[in-house]
Structures are given as structure tokens and as C-alpha cells.
Short mmCIF file of C-alpha atoms in Angstrom, two decimals:
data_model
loop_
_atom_site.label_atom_id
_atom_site.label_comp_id
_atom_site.label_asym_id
_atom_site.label_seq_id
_atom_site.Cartn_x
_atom_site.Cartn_y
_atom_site.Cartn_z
CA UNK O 1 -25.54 -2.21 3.76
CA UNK O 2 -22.16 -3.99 4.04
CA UNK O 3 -19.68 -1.44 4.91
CA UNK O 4 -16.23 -0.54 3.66
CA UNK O 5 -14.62 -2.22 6.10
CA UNK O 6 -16.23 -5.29 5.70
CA UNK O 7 -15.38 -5.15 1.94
CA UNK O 8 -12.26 -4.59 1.51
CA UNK O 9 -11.44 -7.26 4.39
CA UNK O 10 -10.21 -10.00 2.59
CA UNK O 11 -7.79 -11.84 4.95
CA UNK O 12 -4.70 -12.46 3.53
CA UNK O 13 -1.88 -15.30 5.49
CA UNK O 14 -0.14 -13.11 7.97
CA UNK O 15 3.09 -14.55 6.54
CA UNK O 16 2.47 -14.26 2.42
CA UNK O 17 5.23 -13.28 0.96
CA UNK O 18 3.21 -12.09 -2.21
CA UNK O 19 3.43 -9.13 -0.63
CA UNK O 20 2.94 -6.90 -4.14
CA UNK O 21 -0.57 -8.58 -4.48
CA UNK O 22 -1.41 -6.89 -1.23
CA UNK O 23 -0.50 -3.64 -2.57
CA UNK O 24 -2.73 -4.25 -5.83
CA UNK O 25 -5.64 -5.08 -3.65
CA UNK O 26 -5.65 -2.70 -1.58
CA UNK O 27 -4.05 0.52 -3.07
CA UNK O 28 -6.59 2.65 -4.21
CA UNK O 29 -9.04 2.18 -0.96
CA UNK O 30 -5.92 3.15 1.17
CA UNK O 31 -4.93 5.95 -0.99
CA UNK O 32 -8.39 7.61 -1.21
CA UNK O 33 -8.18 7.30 2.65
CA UNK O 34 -4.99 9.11 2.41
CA UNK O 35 -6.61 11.35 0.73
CA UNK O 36 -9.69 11.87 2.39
CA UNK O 37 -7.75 12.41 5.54
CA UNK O 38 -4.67 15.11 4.07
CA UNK O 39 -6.76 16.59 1.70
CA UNK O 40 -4.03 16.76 -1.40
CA UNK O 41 -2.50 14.60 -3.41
CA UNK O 42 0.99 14.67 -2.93
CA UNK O 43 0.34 13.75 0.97
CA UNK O 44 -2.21 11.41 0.05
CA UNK O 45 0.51 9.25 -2.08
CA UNK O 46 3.24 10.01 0.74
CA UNK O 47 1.08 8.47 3.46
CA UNK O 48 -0.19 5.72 1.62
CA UNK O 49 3.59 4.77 0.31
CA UNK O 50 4.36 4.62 4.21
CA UNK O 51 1.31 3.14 5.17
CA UNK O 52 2.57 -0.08 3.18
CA UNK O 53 6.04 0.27 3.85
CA UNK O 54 4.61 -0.12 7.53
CA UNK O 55 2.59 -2.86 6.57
CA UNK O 56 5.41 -4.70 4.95
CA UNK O 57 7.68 -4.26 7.97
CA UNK O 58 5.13 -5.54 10.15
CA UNK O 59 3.31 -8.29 8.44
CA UNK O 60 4.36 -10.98 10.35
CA UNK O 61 2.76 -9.25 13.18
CA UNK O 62 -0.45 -9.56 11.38
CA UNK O 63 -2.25 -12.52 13.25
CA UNK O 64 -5.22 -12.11 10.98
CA UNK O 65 -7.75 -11.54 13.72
CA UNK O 66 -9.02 -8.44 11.71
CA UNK O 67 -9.31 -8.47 8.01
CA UNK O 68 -5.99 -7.10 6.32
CA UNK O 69 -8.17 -4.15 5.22
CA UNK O 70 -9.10 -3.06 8.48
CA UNK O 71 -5.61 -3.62 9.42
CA UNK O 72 -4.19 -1.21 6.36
CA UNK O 73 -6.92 1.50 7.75
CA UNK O 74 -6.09 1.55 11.11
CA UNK O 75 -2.00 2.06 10.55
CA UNK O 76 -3.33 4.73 7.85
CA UNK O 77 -5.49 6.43 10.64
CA UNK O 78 -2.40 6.08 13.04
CA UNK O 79 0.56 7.09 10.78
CA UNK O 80 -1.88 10.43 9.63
CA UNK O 81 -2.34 10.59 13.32
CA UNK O 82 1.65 10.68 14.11
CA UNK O 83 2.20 12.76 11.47
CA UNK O 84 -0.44 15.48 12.38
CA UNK O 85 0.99 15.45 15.56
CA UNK O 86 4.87 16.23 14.59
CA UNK O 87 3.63 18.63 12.24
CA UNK O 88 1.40 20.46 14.87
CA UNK O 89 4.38 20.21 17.48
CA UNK O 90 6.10 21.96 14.90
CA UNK O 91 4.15 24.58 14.24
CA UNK O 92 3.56 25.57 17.56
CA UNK O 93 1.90 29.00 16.14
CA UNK O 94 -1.24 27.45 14.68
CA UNK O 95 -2.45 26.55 18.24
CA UNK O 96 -4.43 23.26 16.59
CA UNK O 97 -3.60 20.62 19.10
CA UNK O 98 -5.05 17.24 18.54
CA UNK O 99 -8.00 17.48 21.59
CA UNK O 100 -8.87 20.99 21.17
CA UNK O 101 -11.96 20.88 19.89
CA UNK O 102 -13.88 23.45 21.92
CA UNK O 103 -11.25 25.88 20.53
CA UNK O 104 -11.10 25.60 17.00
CA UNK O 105 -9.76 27.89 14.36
CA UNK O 106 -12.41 31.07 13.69
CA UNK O 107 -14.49 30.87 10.56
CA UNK O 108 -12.93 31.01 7.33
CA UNK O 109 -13.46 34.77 5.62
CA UNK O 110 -16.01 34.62 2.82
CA UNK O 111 -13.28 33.95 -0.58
CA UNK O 112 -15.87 36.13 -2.56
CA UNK O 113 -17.80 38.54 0.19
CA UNK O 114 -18.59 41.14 -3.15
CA UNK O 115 -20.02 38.01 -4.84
CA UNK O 116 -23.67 36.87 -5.06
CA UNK O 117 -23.07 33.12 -3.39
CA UNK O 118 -25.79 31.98 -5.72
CA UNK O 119 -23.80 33.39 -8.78
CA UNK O 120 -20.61 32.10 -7.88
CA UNK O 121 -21.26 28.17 -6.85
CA UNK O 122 -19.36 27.57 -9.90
CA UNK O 123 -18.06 23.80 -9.48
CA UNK O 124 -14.15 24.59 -8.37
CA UNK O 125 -15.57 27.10 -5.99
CA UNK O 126 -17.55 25.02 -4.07
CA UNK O 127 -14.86 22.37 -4.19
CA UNK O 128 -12.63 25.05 -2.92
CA UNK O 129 -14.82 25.77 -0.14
CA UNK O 130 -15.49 22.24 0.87
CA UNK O 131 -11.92 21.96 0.97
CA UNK O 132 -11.65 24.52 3.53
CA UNK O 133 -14.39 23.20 5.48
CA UNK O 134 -12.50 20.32 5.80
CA UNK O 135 -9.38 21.75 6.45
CA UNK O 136 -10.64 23.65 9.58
CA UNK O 137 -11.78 20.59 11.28
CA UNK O 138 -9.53 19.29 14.04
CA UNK O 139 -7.39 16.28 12.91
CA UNK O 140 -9.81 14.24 15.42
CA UNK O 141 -12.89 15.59 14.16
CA UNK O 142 -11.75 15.21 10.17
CA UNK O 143 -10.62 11.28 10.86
CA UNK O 144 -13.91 10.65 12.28
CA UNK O 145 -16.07 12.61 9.85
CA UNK O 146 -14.11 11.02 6.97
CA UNK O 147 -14.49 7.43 8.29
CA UNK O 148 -18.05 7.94 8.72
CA UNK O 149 -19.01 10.62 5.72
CA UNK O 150 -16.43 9.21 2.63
CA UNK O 151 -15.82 5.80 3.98
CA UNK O 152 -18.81 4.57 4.95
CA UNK O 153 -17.79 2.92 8.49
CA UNK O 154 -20.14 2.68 11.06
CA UNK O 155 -19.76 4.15 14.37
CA UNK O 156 -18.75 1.65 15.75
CA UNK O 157 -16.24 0.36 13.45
CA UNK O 158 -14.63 4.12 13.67
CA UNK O 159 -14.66 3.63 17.48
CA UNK O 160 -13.06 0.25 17.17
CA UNK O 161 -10.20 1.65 14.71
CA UNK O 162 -9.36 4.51 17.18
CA UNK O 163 -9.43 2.92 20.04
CA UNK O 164 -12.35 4.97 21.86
CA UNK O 165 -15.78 4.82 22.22
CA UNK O 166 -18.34 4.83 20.16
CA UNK O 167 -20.08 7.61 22.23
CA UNK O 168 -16.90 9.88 21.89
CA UNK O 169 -16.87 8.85 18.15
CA UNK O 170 -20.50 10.29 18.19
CA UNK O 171 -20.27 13.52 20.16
CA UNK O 172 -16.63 14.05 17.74
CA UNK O 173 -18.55 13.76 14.71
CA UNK O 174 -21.90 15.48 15.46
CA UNK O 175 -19.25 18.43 16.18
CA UNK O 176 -17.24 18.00 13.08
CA UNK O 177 -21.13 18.75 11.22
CA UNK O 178 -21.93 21.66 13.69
CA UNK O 179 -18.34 22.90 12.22
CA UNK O 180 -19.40 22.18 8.59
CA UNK O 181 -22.19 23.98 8.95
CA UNK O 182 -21.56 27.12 10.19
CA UNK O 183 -18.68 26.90 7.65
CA UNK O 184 -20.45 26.27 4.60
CA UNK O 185 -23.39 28.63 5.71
CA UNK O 186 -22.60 30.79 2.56
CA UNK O 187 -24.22 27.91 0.82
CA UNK O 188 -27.63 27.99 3.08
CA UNK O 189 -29.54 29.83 0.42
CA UNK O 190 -28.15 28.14 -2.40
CA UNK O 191 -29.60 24.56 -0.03
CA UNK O 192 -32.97 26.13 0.13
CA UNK O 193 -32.52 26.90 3.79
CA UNK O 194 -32.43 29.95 5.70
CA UNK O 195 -29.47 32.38 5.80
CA UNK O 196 -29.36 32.45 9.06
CA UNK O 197 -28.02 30.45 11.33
CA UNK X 1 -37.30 21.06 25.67
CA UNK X 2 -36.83 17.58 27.36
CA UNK X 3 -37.88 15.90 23.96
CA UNK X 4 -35.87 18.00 21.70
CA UNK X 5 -32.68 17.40 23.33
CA UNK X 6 -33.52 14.19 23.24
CA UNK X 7 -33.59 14.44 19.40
CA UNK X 8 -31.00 16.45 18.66
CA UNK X 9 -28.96 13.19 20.37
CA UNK X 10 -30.08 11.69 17.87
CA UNK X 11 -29.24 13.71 14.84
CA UNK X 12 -26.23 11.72 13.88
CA UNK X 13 -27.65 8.24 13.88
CA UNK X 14 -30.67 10.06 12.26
CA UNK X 15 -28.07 11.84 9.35
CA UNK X 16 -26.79 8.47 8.29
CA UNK X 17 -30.29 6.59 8.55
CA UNK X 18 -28.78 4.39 11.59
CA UNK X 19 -31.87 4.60 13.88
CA UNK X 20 -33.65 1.74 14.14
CA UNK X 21 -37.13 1.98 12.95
CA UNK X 22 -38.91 2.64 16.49
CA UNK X 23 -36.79 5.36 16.74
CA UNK X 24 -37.17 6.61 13.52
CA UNK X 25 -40.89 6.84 14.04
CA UNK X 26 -40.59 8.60 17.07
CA UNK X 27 -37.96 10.96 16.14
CA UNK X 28 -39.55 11.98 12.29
CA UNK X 29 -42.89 12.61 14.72
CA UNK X 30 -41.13 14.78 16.46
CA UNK X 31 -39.45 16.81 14.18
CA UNK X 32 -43.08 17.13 12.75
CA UNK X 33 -44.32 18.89 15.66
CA UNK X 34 -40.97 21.28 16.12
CA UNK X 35 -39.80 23.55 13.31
CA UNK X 36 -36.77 24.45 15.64
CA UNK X 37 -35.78 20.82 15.79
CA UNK X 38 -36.75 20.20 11.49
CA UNK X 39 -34.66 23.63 10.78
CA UNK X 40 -31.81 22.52 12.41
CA UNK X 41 -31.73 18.34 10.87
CA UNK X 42 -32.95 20.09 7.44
CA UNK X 43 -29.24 22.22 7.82
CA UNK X 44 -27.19 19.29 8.61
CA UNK X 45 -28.77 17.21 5.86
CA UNK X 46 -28.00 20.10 3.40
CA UNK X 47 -24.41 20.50 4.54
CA UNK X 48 -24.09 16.52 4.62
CA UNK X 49 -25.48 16.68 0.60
CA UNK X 50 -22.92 19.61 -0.35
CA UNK X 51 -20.16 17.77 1.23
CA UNK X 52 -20.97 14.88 -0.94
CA UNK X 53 -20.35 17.04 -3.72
CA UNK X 54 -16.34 16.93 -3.27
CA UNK X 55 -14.70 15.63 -6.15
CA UNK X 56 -11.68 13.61 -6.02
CA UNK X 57 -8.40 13.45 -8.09
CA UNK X 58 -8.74 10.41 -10.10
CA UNK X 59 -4.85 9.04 -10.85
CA UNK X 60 -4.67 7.27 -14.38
CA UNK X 61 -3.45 3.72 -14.72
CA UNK X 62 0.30 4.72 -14.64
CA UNK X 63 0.16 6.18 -11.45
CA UNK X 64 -1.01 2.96 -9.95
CA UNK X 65 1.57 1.15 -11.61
CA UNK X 66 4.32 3.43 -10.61
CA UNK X 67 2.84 3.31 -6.91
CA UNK X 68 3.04 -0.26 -6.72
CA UNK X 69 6.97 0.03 -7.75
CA UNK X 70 7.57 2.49 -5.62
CA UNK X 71 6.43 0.55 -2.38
CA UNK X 72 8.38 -2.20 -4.23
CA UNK X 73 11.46 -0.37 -4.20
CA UNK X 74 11.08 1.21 -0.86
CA UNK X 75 10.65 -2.08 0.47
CA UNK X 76 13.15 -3.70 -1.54
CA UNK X 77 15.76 -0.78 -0.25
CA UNK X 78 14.67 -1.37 3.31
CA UNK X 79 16.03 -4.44 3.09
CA UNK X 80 19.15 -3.32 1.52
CA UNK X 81 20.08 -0.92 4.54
CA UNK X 82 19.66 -3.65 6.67
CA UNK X 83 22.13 -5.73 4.56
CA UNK X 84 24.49 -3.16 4.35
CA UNK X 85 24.34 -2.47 8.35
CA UNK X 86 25.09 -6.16 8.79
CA UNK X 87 28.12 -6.13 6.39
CA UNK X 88 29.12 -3.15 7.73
CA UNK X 89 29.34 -4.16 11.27
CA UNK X 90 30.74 -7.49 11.04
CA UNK X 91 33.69 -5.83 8.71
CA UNK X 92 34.01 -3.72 11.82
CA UNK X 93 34.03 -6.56 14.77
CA UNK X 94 35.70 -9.08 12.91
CA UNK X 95 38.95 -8.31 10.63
CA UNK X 96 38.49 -11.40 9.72
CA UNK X 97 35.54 -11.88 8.00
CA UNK X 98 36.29 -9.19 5.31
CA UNK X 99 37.88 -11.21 2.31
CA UNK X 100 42.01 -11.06 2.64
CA UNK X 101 43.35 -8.93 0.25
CA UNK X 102 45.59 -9.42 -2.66
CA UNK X 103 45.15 -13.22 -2.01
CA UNK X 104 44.86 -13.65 -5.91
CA UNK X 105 45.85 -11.18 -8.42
CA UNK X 106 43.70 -8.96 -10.21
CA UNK X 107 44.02 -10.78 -13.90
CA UNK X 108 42.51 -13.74 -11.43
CA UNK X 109 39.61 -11.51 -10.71
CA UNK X 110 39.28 -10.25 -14.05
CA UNK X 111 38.91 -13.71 -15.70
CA UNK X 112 36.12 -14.63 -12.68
CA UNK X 113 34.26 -11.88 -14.11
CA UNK X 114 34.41 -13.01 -17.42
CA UNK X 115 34.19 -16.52 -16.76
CA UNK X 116 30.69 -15.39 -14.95
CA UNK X 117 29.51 -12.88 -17.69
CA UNK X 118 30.09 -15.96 -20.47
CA UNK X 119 27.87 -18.70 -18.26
CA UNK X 120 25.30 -16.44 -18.02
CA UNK X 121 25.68 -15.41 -21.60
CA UNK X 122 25.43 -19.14 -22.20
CA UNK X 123 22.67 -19.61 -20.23
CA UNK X 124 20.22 -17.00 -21.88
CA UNK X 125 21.36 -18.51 -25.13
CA UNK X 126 20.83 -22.29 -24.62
CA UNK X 127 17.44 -21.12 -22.93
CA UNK X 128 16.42 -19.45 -26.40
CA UNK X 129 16.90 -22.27 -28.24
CA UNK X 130 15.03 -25.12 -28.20
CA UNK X 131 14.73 -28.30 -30.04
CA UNK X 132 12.79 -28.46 -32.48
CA UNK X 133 11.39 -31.97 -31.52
CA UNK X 134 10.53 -30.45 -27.86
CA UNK X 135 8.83 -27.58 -29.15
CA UNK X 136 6.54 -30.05 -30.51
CA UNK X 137 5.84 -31.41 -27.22
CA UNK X 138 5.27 -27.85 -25.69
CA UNK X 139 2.76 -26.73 -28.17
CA UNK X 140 -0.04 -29.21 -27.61
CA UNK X 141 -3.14 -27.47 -27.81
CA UNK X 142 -4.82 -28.51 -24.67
CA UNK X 143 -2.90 -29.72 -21.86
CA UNK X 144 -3.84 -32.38 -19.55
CA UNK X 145 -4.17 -31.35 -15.87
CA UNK X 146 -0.29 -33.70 -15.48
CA UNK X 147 0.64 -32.11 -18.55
CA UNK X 148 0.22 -28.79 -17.36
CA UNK X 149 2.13 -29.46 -13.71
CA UNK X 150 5.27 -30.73 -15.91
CA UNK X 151 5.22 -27.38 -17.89
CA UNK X 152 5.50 -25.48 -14.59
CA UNK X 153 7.94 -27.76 -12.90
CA UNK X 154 10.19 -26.97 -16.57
CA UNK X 155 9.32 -23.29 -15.60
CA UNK X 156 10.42 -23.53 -12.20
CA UNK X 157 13.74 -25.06 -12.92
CA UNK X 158 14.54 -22.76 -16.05
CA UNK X 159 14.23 -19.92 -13.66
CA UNK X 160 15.70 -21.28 -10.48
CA UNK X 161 18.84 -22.29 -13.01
CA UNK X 162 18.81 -19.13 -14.57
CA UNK X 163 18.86 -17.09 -11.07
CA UNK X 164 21.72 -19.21 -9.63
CA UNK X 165 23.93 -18.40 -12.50
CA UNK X 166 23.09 -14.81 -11.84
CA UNK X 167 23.63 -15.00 -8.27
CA UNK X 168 26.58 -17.39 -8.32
CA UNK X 169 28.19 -14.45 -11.09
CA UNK X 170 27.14 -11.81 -8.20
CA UNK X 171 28.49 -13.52 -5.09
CA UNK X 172 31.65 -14.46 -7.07
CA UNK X 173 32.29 -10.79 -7.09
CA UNK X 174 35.00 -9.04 -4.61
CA UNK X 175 34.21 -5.42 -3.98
CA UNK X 176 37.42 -5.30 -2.76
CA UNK X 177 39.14 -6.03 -5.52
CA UNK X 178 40.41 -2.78 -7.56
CA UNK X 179 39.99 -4.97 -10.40
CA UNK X 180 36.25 -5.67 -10.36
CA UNK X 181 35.52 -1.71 -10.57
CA UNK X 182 35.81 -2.35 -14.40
CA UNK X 183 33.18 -4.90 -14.14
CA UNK X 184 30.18 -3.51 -16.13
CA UNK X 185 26.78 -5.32 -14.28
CA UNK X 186 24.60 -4.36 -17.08
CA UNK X 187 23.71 -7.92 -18.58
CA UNK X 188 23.44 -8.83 -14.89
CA UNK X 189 20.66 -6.21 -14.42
CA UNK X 190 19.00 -7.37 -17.80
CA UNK X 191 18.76 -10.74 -16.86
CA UNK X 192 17.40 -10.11 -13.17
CA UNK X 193 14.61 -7.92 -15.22
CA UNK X 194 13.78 -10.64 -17.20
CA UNK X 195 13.44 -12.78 -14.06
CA UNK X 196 11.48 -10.15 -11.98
CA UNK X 197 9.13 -9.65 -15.13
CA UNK X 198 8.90 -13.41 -15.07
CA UNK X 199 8.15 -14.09 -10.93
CA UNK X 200 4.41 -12.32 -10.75
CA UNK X 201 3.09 -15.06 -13.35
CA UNK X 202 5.50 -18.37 -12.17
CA UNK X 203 4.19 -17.29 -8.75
CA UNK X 204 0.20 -17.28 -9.38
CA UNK X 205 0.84 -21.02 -11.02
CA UNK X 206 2.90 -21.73 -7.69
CA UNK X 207 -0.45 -20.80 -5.36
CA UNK X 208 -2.86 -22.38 -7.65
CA UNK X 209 -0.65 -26.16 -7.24
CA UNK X 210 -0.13 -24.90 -3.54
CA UNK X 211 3.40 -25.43 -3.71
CA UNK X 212 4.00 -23.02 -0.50
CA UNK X 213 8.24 -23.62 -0.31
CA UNK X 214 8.48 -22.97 -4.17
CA UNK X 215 6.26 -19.96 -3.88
CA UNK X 216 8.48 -19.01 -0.95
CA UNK X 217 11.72 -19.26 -2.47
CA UNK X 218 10.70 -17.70 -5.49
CA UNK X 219 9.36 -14.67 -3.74
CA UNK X 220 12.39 -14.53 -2.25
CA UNK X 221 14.70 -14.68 -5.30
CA UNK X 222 12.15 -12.18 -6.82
CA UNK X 223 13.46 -9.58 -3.83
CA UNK X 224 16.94 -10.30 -4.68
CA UNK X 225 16.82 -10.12 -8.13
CA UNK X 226 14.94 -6.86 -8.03
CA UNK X 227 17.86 -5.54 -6.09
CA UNK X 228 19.89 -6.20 -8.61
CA UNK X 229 17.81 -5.00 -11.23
CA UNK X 230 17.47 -1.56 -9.34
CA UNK X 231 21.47 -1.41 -8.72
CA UNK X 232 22.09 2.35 -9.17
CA UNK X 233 25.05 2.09 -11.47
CA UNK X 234 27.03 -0.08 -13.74
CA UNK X 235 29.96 -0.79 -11.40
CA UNK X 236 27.64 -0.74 -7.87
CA UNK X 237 29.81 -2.23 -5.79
CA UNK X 238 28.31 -1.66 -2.52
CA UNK X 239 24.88 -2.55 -4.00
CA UNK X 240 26.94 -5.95 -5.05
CA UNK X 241 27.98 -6.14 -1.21
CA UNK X 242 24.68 -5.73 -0.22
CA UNK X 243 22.78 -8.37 -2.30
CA UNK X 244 25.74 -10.70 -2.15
CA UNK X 245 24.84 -10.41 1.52
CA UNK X 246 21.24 -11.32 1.46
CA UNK X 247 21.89 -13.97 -0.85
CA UNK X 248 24.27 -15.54 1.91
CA UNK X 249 21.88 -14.89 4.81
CA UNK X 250 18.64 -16.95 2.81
CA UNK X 251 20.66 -19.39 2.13
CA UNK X 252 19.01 -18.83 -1.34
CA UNK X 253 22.06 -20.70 -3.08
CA UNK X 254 21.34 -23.96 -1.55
CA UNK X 255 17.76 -23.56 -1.39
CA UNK X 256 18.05 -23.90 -5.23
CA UNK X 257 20.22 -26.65 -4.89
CA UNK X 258 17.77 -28.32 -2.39
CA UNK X 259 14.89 -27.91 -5.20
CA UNK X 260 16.90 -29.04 -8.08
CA UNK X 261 18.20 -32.39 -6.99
CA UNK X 262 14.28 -33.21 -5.64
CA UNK X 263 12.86 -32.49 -9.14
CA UNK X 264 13.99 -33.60 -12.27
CA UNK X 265 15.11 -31.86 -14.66
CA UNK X 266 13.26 -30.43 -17.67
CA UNK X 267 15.10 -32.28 -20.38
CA UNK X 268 14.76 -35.47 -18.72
CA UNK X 269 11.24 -34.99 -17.57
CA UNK X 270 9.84 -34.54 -20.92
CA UNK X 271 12.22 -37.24 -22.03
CA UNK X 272 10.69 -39.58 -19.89
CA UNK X 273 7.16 -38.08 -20.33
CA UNK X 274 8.48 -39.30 -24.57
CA UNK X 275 8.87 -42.48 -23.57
CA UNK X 276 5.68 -43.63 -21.95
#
């Protein structure tokens, strides 16, 4: 299967001055990323506004060896990066550091603990819950899983975009779906699996 | 033990249906034989599944519109700060540069303004109105592949004439003078719409004859004239300082020049084109 990457990597002349065609191309894939990666719309349209703004300030630095999708990605994977980590250094109280993955957040409470889970998988629930999931991944683990999971990269594409390898990229993501897991457990039952865990 | 850690390495290739199929043998045999192992791929498939269930926003048509003009904008005001730094600091280093004032009086300033506003009144007129006899030769059914190059070569030189009265108006401006704060840009901004609104299609007829320097310098006017179209107020002076500026530093004035005196123009073109 061709992959996302692949797809949207139409080069484009590293000097083009049709600059707004590059936007048209390529907005919706980058904003999806966006979104993918902050989880809410208002971010989402934030990041990907700067993500071109970036792009545009930087084109002629484009030399075209990658395709100018993979290009878009990886300064939308950086600039999310940056900004995670000024918001984190900012908030020194949540304790999420970018690397500290052994130590992540504890489980989310159960939204509904009085609630039958069966009853209530009513659609905005789950999409609340899956939400949360997400959210208590660490930025590292959430880039990968969303690269691999929504995007449809391959490993070593993700490895290639982030600069590390693709073994890290594979340990990082089997723990981002250890993480899921245990957080979506509420829905084991619902899955036809066992409650426990 | 040994051959279940060995699998449970494996689980993520195995998730996404990366193995390759020797592997995939070996590992779906194994999983056979070890409930502990098929429990624990069976979970990971079902929380895989549910997270495919997330549902995204879907923005409508306008919002991709209005994203595309914002990054235009930003972009467009990017450049604008930079302008205004350079203006800015070479008022600062060098006296001189800034325009001396009360050289001329205001009334002198005044009738510029006018003067400007008319010609590009004039312009937007005479560009309205065409003869009848050449609106016979525009409205041929099926134009020839030379046919069709001489309609965007008329194209090109309507708009590069129409965007150096503009800019010639704009430049001709002094910020400095009290005067020119009663100068009302508004038919200004129309104009430079009407040009920006113009550039996306006079551009895609510029890449398909591969005319790169055309395509160049009309991208280029596009940026300016969007600046001007986006000027925040009526009587934006500093925006006027600004674009004034970048139409100085691309040598965008004499670029049209350049591409005027190479081609001919319009009238005579399809006078000529008449004759044979």
C-alpha cells in the first residue's frame, strides 16, 4: 500500500513563487495532522497556519530532496514538538516532560463509574474517551502513534521524520498501545474481551 | 517463554500487518499454541479497532477558503514588517534619505493625488470599453493555439499597465506630507482587488506557456497588490510607506517597463494580427 507520505509528495520547485497553490495542495493533509497531533480544532488551525508561514519563510531552503509533503510533515511534527515543549516548560506542575515515558500520568478516572460501560458507549462518549486516551499519551508517544495509527506512515518513514530510529520508533509506539489499552479497558467487554487486564 | 517474548516483539509489525509472510506464519502458529500470547494481540487489536472509531471535525468549504487567506495575509504581513524595519532604519541612519520636507507645497501634493486618482480612473475606464470591431476579433469561437498566446500576451499587458498606474499613484505618495492624510485609498484598494482576483487565473496560463519571468513578476505584483488591497484604513499611510518600499526594493516598476517595451502592445498586436 502506498503510504501517506508517498502521496501527498508531489515535489514542487524549491523556488515557486505560486506559493498559494502549495497551500491548496496541501492544506487539509497538514491540518488533519495538526489535528491528529493537538487534539482540537482551534490548535489544529493555529499550527497548521504556522506550519505554512514556516514553510513560506523557508522555501528557498527547500532543495527538493524530499517531496514537499514530507517536508510540510516534518516542520508540522517539529513546530508541535517546540510548542509542546514551551508549553510543558510552562507548566512545570504537570510533570509531562517530553522523554518521560516510564512515568506517565495515572489512569484517567472512569467519566461514568455508576454507569453500565455497555449502556453508555453512546457515540460522543466513546469519542470522549478516545480523546482522553490520546491526551494521556506523552507528546513522543502521541506523534508516533498518530504517524503510524491516523497517517498511515511506516516505521520507518516516522523514524526518518524524527530523526531516530526505527527501533526507538517501535518500542515508542508499542508503548503508546500498552497505554491505550489499559486506558480504554472500560471498553474490554464491550470488544468481546476479558475485563481484566 | 523464549518464544513468546519473541512474539510479543513482534506485536507491532504484527498490529499493522507489516511482517513479512515467513514471519507471519510463524508468529499466527504461535499465537495458536499460547492463549497468553492470543489474549494479549486480541487486546491490542481491539483497542487499535476502537481507536479507529475517532471521528474528526470536518471544516466546510469556507473554512478552507478563509485558511488559505489567512496564510496569505500572514505571509503577505510578514513581508510588510520587514519593509517597515527597512524604512524605519534607514530614516534612522540616514537623514537623508527621508524625503525633505516642505520642498513643494501641499496644493502640489494635493493635485499629485488627484492627478493619480484620475489616470487610474482613466485606466479602468478605457479598459471597459472596447471597440466594437476588436470585440469581434476576441470572440472567435475556437482559438488557434497562436491565437490563444496573443490573447494572453493582451492579458499580460492589460494587467501589468493597469498595476503600474496603481503603483506609480502609490509610490507618488508622501507620507510625510500633512496634505496626503486627506487622501482617501479606497479606489486604490478596489483596483488592487480586481488585480489580485485576476493573478490566480493569468498565472496558471503563465505556467502552462512556461513563461517563468512573467509568472515571476506577476507573483510578485500579486504580493504587492494584495498589500494594498489589505491596507487597514482609508488614509494608511504607513501601510503606503511600507508597500511603496517593496515596490522600490523589486524593482517591480522597471520590471514592467522591461516587459512592456519587449512585447507589443495589445492594440497593435491584434492590429497587425488584422492585417495578415
Amino acid at each position: 500500500m502506498e503510504s501517506a507520505l508517498a502521496i501527498s509528495g508531489g515535489k514542487v520547485e524549491s523556488q515557486s513563487p505560486d506559493f498559494d497553490r502549495v497551500v491548496q495542495l496541501h492544506q487539509r493533509k497538514i491540518y488533519f495532522l495538526a489535528l491528529d497531533l493537538t487534539g482540537n480544532h482551534h490548535d489544529a488551525e493555529d499550527l497548521a497556519q504556522e506550519v505554512f508561514f514556516k514553510a513560506y519563510k523557508s522555501l528557498t531552503r527547500f532543495r527538493g530532496e524530499a517531496g514537499l509533503g514530507t517536508w510540510l510533515y516534518r516542520i508540522t511534527v517539529n513546530t508541535n514538538i517546540d510548542r509542546q515543549r514551551k508549553r510543558s516548560e510552562a507548566a512545570m506542575k504537570r510533570q509531562r516532560s517530553w522523554d518521560d515515558e516510564d512515568n506517565p500520568l495515572p489512569p484517567l478516572p472512569d467519566p461514568n463509574p455508576d454507569r453500565n460501560p455497555e449502556k453508555s458507549a453512546e457515540a460522543g462518549t466513546i469519542q470522549r474517551h478516545i480523546d482522553q486516551a490520546l491526551n494521556c499519551l506523552s507528546p513522543r508517544q502521541r506523534t508516533v502513534f498518530v504517524l503510524r495509527h491516523y497517517q498511515d506512515l511506516k516505521l520507518r518513514e516516522i523514524a526518518a521524520l524524527l530523526s531516530i530510529s526505527e527501533g526507538t520508533v517501535k518500542t515508542t509506539l508499542f508503548r503508546a498501545i500498552r497505554r491505550l489499552q489499559q486506558e480504554l479497558a472500560v471498553y474490554r467487554p464491550e470488544l468481546g474481551l476479558e475485563a481484566t487486564s | 517463554m523464549k518464544d513468546c517474548q519473541k512474539v510479543q516483539d513482534q506485536f507491532v509489525e504484527a498490529l499493522y500487518d507489516d511482517l513479512p509472510p515467513d514471519r507471519q506464519d510463524e508468529f499466527e502458529r504461535h499465537l495458536e499454541s499460547c492463549p497468553d500470547c492470543q489474549a494479549q494481540f486480541r487486546s491490542y487489536r481491539a483497542t487499535l479497532d476502537l481507536m479507529k472509531q475517532r471521528e474528526l471535525p470536518q471544516p466546510d468549504a469556507a473554512f478552507w477558503t478563509d485558511f488559505s487567506r489567512q496564510v496569505r495575509l500572514r505571509t503577505a504581513d510578514s513581508e510588510s514588517r520587514w519593509g517597515a524595519r527597512i524604512f524605519r532604519l534607514r530614516r534612522r541612519t540616514s537623514p537623508a534619505a527621508a524625503p525633505p520636507a516642505g520642498t513643494l507645497p501641499q496644493w502640489a501634493w494635493r493635485a499629485a493625488a488627484v492627478v493619480s486618482l484620475l489616470a487610474v480612473g482613466i485606466f479602468i475606464g478605457r479598459l471597459s470599453w472596447t471597440p466594437a470591431d476588436l470585440r469581434q476579433v476576441e470572440v472567435q469561437p475556437v482559438p488557434a493555439v497562436g491565437d490563444q498566446k496573443l490573447q494572453v500576451e493582451q492579458r499580460v499587458s492589460r494587467y501589468m499597465e493597469r498595476s503600474k498606474a496603481l503603483l506609480l499613484g502609490i509610490v507618488n505618495i508622501d507620507p510625510s506630507d500633512n496634505g496626503a492624510e486627506a487622501l482617501d485609498l479606497r479606489p486604490q484598494k478596489l483596483v488592487s482587488r480586481q488585480l489580485v482576483e485576476e493573478a490566480p487565473g493569468l498565472k496558471q496560463e503563465l505556467a502552462r506557456s512556461k513563461d517563468e519571468r512573467l509568472l515571476e513578476l506577476v507573483s510578485e505584483l500579486e504580493m504587492i497588490l494584495l498589500q494594498i488591497a489589505n491596507l487597514e484604513a482609508e488614509q494608511d499611510l504607513e501601510g503606503v510607506e511600507v508597500i511603496a518600499d517593496g515596490v522600490q526594493r523589486r524593482g517591480l516598476l522597471l520590471r514592467i517597463q522591461l516587459e512592456k517595451s519587449k512585447k507589443p502592445s495589445p492594440k497593435t498586436a491584434l492590429q497587425s494580427r488584422r492585417e495578415i
